CSV table of C-alpha atoms and ligand atoms in Angstrom, one decimal:
chain,number,residue,atom,x,y,z
F,1,UNK,CA,-3.3,-1.5,30.0
F,2,UNK,CA,-3.0,-2.2,26.3
F,3,UNK,CA,-3.5,0.5,23.8
F,4,UNK,CA,-5.0,-0.1,20.4
F,5,UNK,CA,-2.5,0.1,17.6
F,6,UNK,CA,-2.0,3.2,15.6
F,7,UNK,CA,-2.3,2.9,11.8
F,8,UNK,CA,-0.4,5.5,9.7
F,9,UNK,CA,-1.0,6.1,6.0
F,10,UNK,CA,0.8,8.5,3.8
F,11,UNK,CA,0.0,10.1,0.4
F,12,UNK,CA,2.2,12.1,-2.0
F,13,UNK,CA,2.0,15.8,-3.1
F,14,UNK,CA,1.5,16.5,-6.8
F,15,UNK,CA,2.6,18.8,-9.6
F,16,UNK,CA,0.3,19.6,-12.5
F,17,UNK,CA,2.4,19.1,-15.7
F,18,UNK,CA,-0.1,20.1,-18.4
F,19,UNK,CA,-3.8,21.0,-18.7
F,20,UNK,CA,-4.9,22.9,-15.6
F,21,UNK,CA,-8.3,24.7,-15.7
F,22,UNK,CA,-9.3,23.0,-19.0
F,23,UNK,CA,-9.4,19.7,-17.0
F,24,UNK,CA,-12.3,21.2,-14.9
F,25,UNK,CA,-14.3,21.3,-18.2
F,26,UNK,CA,-13.6,17.8,-19.5
F,27,UNK,CA,-10.2,18.1,-21.2
F,28,UNK,CA,-7.5,15.7,-20.0
F,29,UNK,CA,-4.5,16.8,-17.9
F,30,UNK,CA,-1.1,15.2,-17.0
F,31,UNK,CA,-0.2,15.2,-13.3
F,32,UNK,CA,2.8,13.7,-11.5
F,33,UNK,CA,3.1,12.7,-7.8
F,34,UNK,CA,5.9,14.4,-5.9
F,35,UNK,CA,8.0,12.7,-3.3
F,36,UNK,CA,6.9,15.0,-0.4
F,37,UNK,CA,4.3,13.2,1.7
F,38,UNK,CA,1.5,13.9,4.1
F,39,UNK,CA,0.9,11.3,6.9
F,40,UNK,CA,-2.3,10.6,8.8
F,41,UNK,CA,-2.2,8.4,12.0
F,42,UNK,CA,-5.4,6.9,13.4
F,43,UNK,CA,-5.8,5.3,16.8
F,44,UNK,CA,-9.3,4.0,17.5
F,45,UNK,CA,-10.9,4.8,20.9
F,46,UNK,CA,-13.4,2.8,22.8
F,47,UNK,CA,-15.7,5.8,23.3
F,48,UNK,CA,-17.3,8.0,20.6
F,49,UNK,CA,-15.0,11.0,20.8
F,50,UNK,CA,-13.0,12.2,17.8
F,51,UNK,CA,-9.8,14.2,18.5
F,52,UNK,CA,-7.9,15.7,15.7
F,53,UNK,CA,-4.4,17.2,15.8
F,54,UNK,CA,-3.1,18.9,12.7
F,55,UNK,CA,-0.3,21.4,11.9
F,56,UNK,CA,-2.8,24.1,11.0
F,57,UNK,CA,-4.9,23.7,14.1
F,58,UNK,CA,-3.8,25.9,17.0
F,59,UNK,CA,-5.3,23.4,19.4
F,60,UNK,CA,-6.8,19.9,19.0
F,61,UNK,CA,-10.3,19.8,17.5
F,62,UNK,CA,-12.7,17.4,19.4
F,63,UNK,CA,-16.3,16.3,18.6
F,64,UNK,CA,-18.5,13.3,18.8
F,65,UNK,CA,-18.3,10.9,15.8
F,66,UNK,CA,-22.1,11.1,15.2
F,67,UNK,CA,-22.0,14.9,15.3
F,68,UNK,CA,-19.2,14.9,12.6
F,69,UNK,CA,-21.4,12.6,10.5
F,70,UNK,CA,-24.3,14.9,10.9
F,71,UNK,CA,-22.3,17.9,9.6
F,72,UNK,CA,-20.8,19.5,12.7
F,73,UNK,CA,-18.7,22.6,11.8
F,74,UNK,CA,-15.0,22.0,11.6
F,75,UNK,CA,-12.3,24.7,11.9
F,76,UNK,CA,-10.5,25.6,8.6
F,77,UNK,CA,-7.4,23.6,9.6
F,78,UNK,CA,-9.5,20.4,9.9
F,79,UNK,CA,-11.9,20.8,7.0
F,80,UNK,CA,-10.4,18.2,4.7
F,81,UNK,CA,-9.9,15.5,7.4
F,82,UNK,CA,-13.4,16.0,8.8
F,83,UNK,CA,-14.8,15.7,5.3
F,84,UNK,CA,-12.7,12.5,4.9
F,85,UNK,CA,-14.2,11.0,8.1
F,86,UNK,CA,-17.7,11.9,6.9
F,87,UNK,CA,-17.1,10.4,3.5
F,88,UNK,CA,-16.0,7.1,5.1
F,89,UNK,CA,-18.9,7.0,7.6
F,90,UNK,CA,-21.6,7.4,5.0
F,91,UNK,CA,-21.1,3.7,4.3
F,92,UNK,CA,-19.5,2.5,7.6
F,93,UNK,CA,-20.2,2.9,11.3
F,94,UNK,CA,-18.8,6.1,12.9
F,95,UNK,CA,-16.4,5.5,15.8
F,96,UNK,CA,-14.2,7.4,18.3
F,97,UNK,CA,-10.6,7.9,17.3
F,98,UNK,CA,-7.5,10.1,17.5
F,99,UNK,CA,-6.2,11.4,14.3
F,100,UNK,CA,-2.9,13.2,13.9
F,101,UNK,CA,-1.6,14.6,10.6
F,102,UNK,CA,1.8,15.8,9.5
F,103,UNK,CA,3.3,17.0,6.2
F,104,UNK,CA,6.9,17.0,4.8
F,105,UNK,CA,6.1,20.4,3.2
F,106,UNK,CA,4.4,23.7,3.7
F,107,UNK,CA,0.7,23.8,2.6
F,108,UNK,CA,1.5,27.3,1.2
F,109,UNK,CA,3.3,25.7,-1.8
F,110,UNK,CA,0.0,24.6,-3.4
F,111,UNK,CA,1.5,21.1,-3.9
F,112,UNK,CA,-1.7,19.3,-3.0
F,113,UNK,CA,-1.5,18.9,0.8
F,114,UNK,CA,-5.3,19.1,1.1
F,115,UNK,CA,-5.9,16.2,-1.3
F,116,UNK,CA,-3.0,14.2,0.2
F,117,UNK,CA,-4.2,14.6,3.8
F,118,UNK,CA,-7.7,13.6,2.7
F,119,UNK,CA,-6.4,10.4,0.9
F,120,UNK,CA,-4.1,9.5,3.8
F,121,UNK,CA,-6.9,9.9,6.3
F,122,UNK,CA,-9.3,7.7,4.3
F,123,UNK,CA,-6.6,5.1,3.9
F,124,UNK,CA,-5.6,5.1,7.6
F,125,UNK,CA,-9.1,5.0,8.9
F,126,UNK,CA,-10.2,2.2,6.6
F,127,UNK,CA,-7.1,0.2,7.5
F,128,UNK,CA,-7.6,0.8,11.3
F,129,UNK,CA,-11.2,-0.4,11.0
F,130,UNK,CA,-10.4,-3.5,8.9
F,131,UNK,CA,-12.2,-2.1,5.8
F,132,UNK,CA,-10.5,-3.1,2.5
F,133,UNK,CA,-10.6,-0.4,-0.1
F,134,UNK,CA,-9.1,-0.8,-3.6
F,135,UNK,CA,-7.5,2.2,-5.2
F,136,UNK,CA,-10.7,3.1,-7.1
F,137,UNK,CA,-12.7,3.1,-3.9
F,138,UNK,CA,-10.1,5.1,-2.1
F,139,UNK,CA,-10.2,7.6,-5.0
F,140,UNK,CA,-14.0,7.9,-4.9
F,141,UNK,CA,-14.3,8.4,-1.2
F,142,UNK,CA,-11.4,10.9,-1.1
F,143,UNK,CA,-12.7,12.8,-4.1
F,144,UNK,CA,-16.2,13.1,-2.5
F,145,UNK,CA,-14.6,14.5,0.6
F,146,UNK,CA,-12.5,17.0,-1.3
F,147,UNK,CA,-15.6,18.2,-3.2
F,148,UNK,CA,-17.4,18.6,0.0
F,149,UNK,CA,-14.5,20.6,1.6
F,150,UNK,CA,-14.1,22.8,-1.6
F,151,UNK,CA,-17.7,23.6,-2.2
F,152,UNK,CA,-18.0,21.3,-5.2
F,153,UNK,CA,-14.9,22.7,-7.0
F,154,UNK,CA,-12.1,20.5,-8.2
F,155,UNK,CA,-11.4,18.1,-11.1
F,156,UNK,CA,-10.0,15.4,-8.7
F,157,UNK,CA,-6.6,15.2,-10.5
F,158,UNK,CA,-4.8,15.9,-7.3
F,159,UNK,CA,-6.7,13.1,-5.5
F,160,UNK,CA,-5.8,10.7,-8.3
F,161,UNK,CA,-2.1,11.6,-8.0
F,162,UNK,CA,-2.3,11.1,-4.2
F,163,UNK,CA,-4.0,7.7,-4.6
F,164,UNK,CA,-2.2,6.2,-7.6
F,165,UNK,CA,1.2,8.0,-7.6
F,166,UNK,CA,3.5,8.0,-10.6
F,167,UNK,CA,2.6,10.2,-13.6
F,168,UNK,CA,-1.1,10.1,-14.8
F,169,UNK,CA,-3.2,11.1,-17.8
F,170,UNK,CA,-6.4,12.1,-16.1
F,171,UNK,CA,-9.9,13.0,-17.2
F,172,UNK,CA,-12.4,14.3,-14.6
F,173,UNK,CA,-14.2,12.9,-12.6
F,174,UNK,CA,-11.8,10.0,-12.8
F,175,UNK,CA,-13.3,8.6,-16.0
F,176,UNK,CA,-9.7,8.1,-17.2
F,177,UNK,CA,-6.8,7.5,-14.8
F,178,UNK,CA,-4.0,6.2,-16.9
F,179,UNK,CA,-0.5,5.7,-15.6
F,180,UNK,CA,2.2,6.9,-17.9
F,181,UNK,CA,5.4,4.9,-17.4
F,182,UNK,CA,7.9,7.7,-17.5
F,183,UNK,CA,10.2,7.4,-14.4
F,184,UNK,CA,11.6,10.7,-13.1
F,185,UNK,CA,11.2,13.9,-15.0
F,186,UNK,CA,13.9,16.6,-15.2
F,187,UNK,CA,12.0,19.4,-13.5
F,188,UNK,CA,13.0,22.3,-11.3
F,189,UNK,CA,10.3,23.7,-9.1
F,190,UNK,CA,10.0,27.3,-7.9
F,191,UNK,CA,7.6,28.7,-5.2
F,192,UNK,CA,6.4,32.2,-6.1
F,193,UNK,CA,6.3,33.3,-2.4
F,194,UNK,CA,2.5,33.7,-2.6
F,195,UNK,CA,-0.1,31.3,-1.5
F,196,UNK,CA,-3.1,31.2,-3.8
F,197,UNK,CA,-6.6,29.9,-3.3
F,198,UNK,CA,-7.6,27.3,-5.8
F,199,UNK,CA,-11.3,28.0,-5.6
F,200,UNK,CA,-10.8,31.7,-6.1
F,201,UNK,CA,-8.7,31.2,-9.3
F,202,UNK,CA,-11.1,28.5,-10.6
F,203,UNK,CA,-13.9,30.9,-10.1
F,204,UNK,CA,-12.0,33.7,-11.9
F,205,UNK,CA,-11.5,31.4,-14.9
F,206,UNK,CA,-15.2,30.4,-14.8
F,207,UNK,CA,-16.1,34.1,-14.8
F,208,UNK,CA,-14.1,34.7,-17.9
F,209,UNK,CA,-15.7,31.7,-19.5
F,210,UNK,CA,-19.2,33.1,-18.8
F,211,UNK,CA,-18.3,36.4,-20.4
F,212,UNK,CA,-16.5,34.9,-23.4
F,213,UNK,CA,-17.8,31.4,-23.8
F,214,UNK,CA,-16.8,30.8,-27.4
F,215,UNK,CA,-13.2,32.1,-27.0
F,216,UNK,CA,-12.6,30.2,-23.8
F,217,UNK,CA,-14.0,27.0,-25.3
F,218,UNK,CA,-11.3,27.3,-28.1
F,219,UNK,CA,-8.7,27.6,-25.4
F,220,UNK,CA,-9.9,24.4,-23.7
F,221,UNK,CA,-9.8,22.7,-27.1
F,222,UNK,CA,-6.3,23.9,-27.7
F,223,UNK,CA,-5.4,22.7,-24.2
F,224,UNK,CA,-6.8,19.2,-25.0
F,225,UNK,CA,-4.6,19.0,-28.2
F,226,UNK,CA,-1.6,20.3,-26.2
F,227,UNK,CA,-2.0,17.6,-23.5
F,228,UNK,CA,-2.2,14.9,-26.1
F,229,UNK,CA,0.9,16.2,-27.8
F,230,UNK,CA,2.6,16.5,-24.5
F,231,UNK,CA,1.8,12.9,-23.6
F,232,UNK,CA,3.4,11.7,-26.9
F,233,UNK,CA,6.5,14.0,-26.3
F,234,UNK,CA,6.9,12.7,-22.8
F,235,UNK,CA,6.8,9.1,-24.0
F,236,UNK,CA,9.6,9.9,-26.5
F,237,UNK,CA,11.5,11.8,-23.7
F,238,UNK,CA,11.7,14.6,-26.2
F,239,UNK,CA,12.5,17.3,-23.6
F,240,UNK,CA,12.8,20.2,-26.1
F,241,UNK,CA,9.2,19.5,-27.3
F,242,UNK,CA,8.0,19.0,-23.7
F,243,UNK,CA,9.5,22.4,-22.8
F,244,UNK,CA,7.9,24.1,-25.8
F,245,UNK,CA,4.5,22.6,-24.9
F,246,UNK,CA,5.0,24.0,-21.3
F,247,UNK,CA,5.6,27.4,-22.8
F,248,UNK,CA,2.4,27.2,-24.9
F,249,UNK,CA,0.5,25.8,-21.9
F,250,UNK,CA,1.7,28.9,-19.9
F,251,UNK,CA,0.7,31.2,-22.7
F,252,UNK,CA,-2.9,29.8,-22.7
F,253,UNK,CA,-3.0,30.2,-18.9
F,254,UNK,CA,-1.9,33.8,-19.3
F,255,UNK,CA,-4.6,34.3,-21.8
F,256,UNK,CA,-7.3,33.3,-19.3
F,257,UNK,CA,-5.7,35.7,-16.7
F,258,UNK,CA,-4.4,33.3,-14.1
F,259,UNK,CA,-0.7,34.1,-14.2
F,260,UNK,CA,0.9,36.8,-12.1
F,261,UNK,CA,4.0,39.1,-12.4
F,262,UNK,CA,5.8,36.9,-9.9
F,263,UNK,CA,5.1,33.7,-11.7
F,264,UNK,CA,6.0,35.3,-15.1
F,265,UNK,CA,9.3,36.6,-13.6
F,266,UNK,CA,10.3,33.1,-12.4
F,267,UNK,CA,9.3,31.5,-15.6
F,268,UNK,CA,11.3,34.0,-17.7
F,269,UNK,CA,14.3,33.6,-15.4
F,270,UNK,CA,14.1,29.8,-15.8
F,271,UNK,CA,13.9,30.0,-19.6
F,272,UNK,CA,16.8,32.5,-19.7
F,273,UNK,CA,18.9,30.1,-17.6
F,274,UNK,CA,18.5,27.4,-20.2
F,275,UNK,CA,15.3,25.6,-19.4
F,276,UNK,CA,13.5,24.0,-22.4
F,277,UNK,CA,10.3,25.6,-21.1
F,278,UNK,CA,8.4,26.6,-18.0
F,279,UNK,CA,4.9,27.3,-16.8
F,280,UNK,CA,2.8,27.9,-13.7
F,281,UNK,CA,1.5,24.7,-12.2
F,282,UNK,CA,-2.0,24.6,-10.7
F,283,UNK,CA,-4.7,27.2,-10.5
F,284,UNK,CA,-2.3,30.2,-10.8
F,285,UNK,CA,-2.4,33.4,-8.8
F,286,UNK,CA,0.8,32.2,-7.0
F,287,UNK,CA,1.9,28.9,-5.6
F,288,UNK,CA,4.5,27.1,-7.8
F,289,UNK,CA,6.0,27.1,-11.3
F,290,UNK,CA,7.8,24.3,-13.0
F,291,UNK,CA,10.7,24.3,-15.5
F,292,UNK,CA,11.9,21.5,-17.6
F,293,UNK,CA,15.6,21.4,-18.1
F,294,UNK,CA,18.4,19.0,-19.0
F,295,UNK,CA,20.2,17.8,-15.8
F,296,UNK,CA,23.3,19.8,-16.8
F,297,UNK,CA,21.2,23.0,-16.6
F,298,UNK,CA,19.4,22.3,-13.3
F,299,UNK,CA,21.9,24.2,-11.1
F,300,UNK,CA,21.8,27.2,-13.4
F,301,UNK,CA,18.0,27.2,-13.5
F,302,UNK,CA,17.7,26.7,-9.7
F,303,UNK,CA,20.2,29.6,-9.2
F,304,UNK,CA,18.2,31.8,-11.4
F,305,UNK,CA,15.0,31.1,-9.4
F,306,UNK,CA,16.8,31.5,-6.1
F,307,UNK,CA,18.3,34.8,-7.3
F,308,UNK,CA,15.0,36.2,-8.5
F,309,UNK,CA,14.9,38.7,-5.6
F,310,UNK,CA,11.2,38.0,-5.0
F,311,UNK,CA,10.5,38.0,-1.3
F,312,UNK,CA,9.5,34.5,-0.1
F,313,UNK,CA,10.3,32.9,-3.5
F,314,UNK,CA,12.5,29.7,-3.3
F,315,UNK,CA,13.3,26.5,-5.1
F,316,UNK,CA,11.5,23.4,-3.8
F,317,UNK,CA,13.5,20.2,-4.1
F,318,UNK,CA,11.1,17.5,-5.4
F,319,UNK,CA,11.4,14.3,-7.3
F,320,UNK,CA,8.5,13.3,-9.6
F,321,UNK,CA,6.7,10.0,-10.1
F,322,UNK,CA,6.5,9.2,-6.4
F,323,UNK,CA,4.6,6.2,-5.0
F,324,UNK,CA,0.9,6.6,-4.3
F,325,UNK,CA,-0.9,6.2,-1.0
F,326,UNK,CA,0.5,3.5,1.3
F,327,UNK,CA,0.3,2.2,4.8
F,328,UNK,CA,3.5,3.1,6.7
F,329,UNK,CA,5.3,0.4,8.7
K,401,PMV,O1,-4.2,25.0,-7.5
K,401,PMV,P1,-4.1,23.6,-7.5
K,401,PMV,O2,-2.8,23.0,-7.3
K,401,PMV,O3,-5.1,23.0,-6.6
K,401,PMV,O4,-4.6,23.1,-9.0
K,401,PMV,C1,-5.8,23.5,-9.5
K,401,PMV,C2,-5.9,23.0,-10.9
K,401,PMV,C3,-7.2,23.3,-11.6
K,401,PMV,O5,-7.3,22.7,-12.9
K,401,PMV,C4,-7.3,24.8,-11.9
K,401,PMV,C5,-8.5,22.9,-10.8
K,401,PMV,C6,-8.7,21.4,-10.7
K,401,PMV,O6,-9.3,21.0,-9.7
K,401,PMV,O7,-8.3,20.7,-11.7
């Protein structure tokens, strides 16, 4: 008996470099793809059953393809991949399949495993069914799926990083997706030991904006200026300026209330160990911080983060500017 071939696609994690939260309200941000990947493998079946195996699913999730398209409930560990299947099938015929996902990294880090698994699933499914998608179409379908899974919340910057890779200047909802030819950036990454919910922290920032619209609007405007300065400083590889701009970016995020004592402790430790600058990366509340430091200071900065004494905190080894979504051999 011959089995249909399995198609595997992968997509990279991401790190927000500058501009989080403001990007939700139309300001640009700068994001880089990280060389930790999520893989999705699709094998078509000749019946209409969909069987999903994923690290966060205690047991495989099974449903009929048509029921998935009609909105069948999915367990939390399969929410993004089910939304990805649905996004694909709005414009293609549903079909039975087995889908298995795997990640190089813990979803707790907040490095974009949800957007990466969504992109990898759309890419693998389209390749398995012979549908040709260009990068823009892959972005669109994947972003629709992420919006469905996150109750309409999300600028799509993480989806853009997963699709295009490299380092990008991004404006939501994908109006501008501009590659910045920077190569690898001298970053050290620290996990705070706390997993944060993006939707919760985006909603908190939105709450502050409702209560103090004029003030928060000024902060978004400052963030926009900051991102544009950062873009120029990155292009000059002016690391001291890039670091100062990270410090200012972190100050603005503290002002809107999304930093935490743990993130601040790691950020101060990195600065004291000789980083040019440091900031939280993403929605805040936990997840990761990033520090920009000359290569010669990396060991000292990493040692300071590892020695923070915060339970669960650790350095995450990551290289930036990774390749975007691809089909694996
Ligand atoms: O927490 P993360 O890594 O998903 O990043 C969220 C970044 C925000 O700007 C706060 C939200 C968004 O979708 O851009």
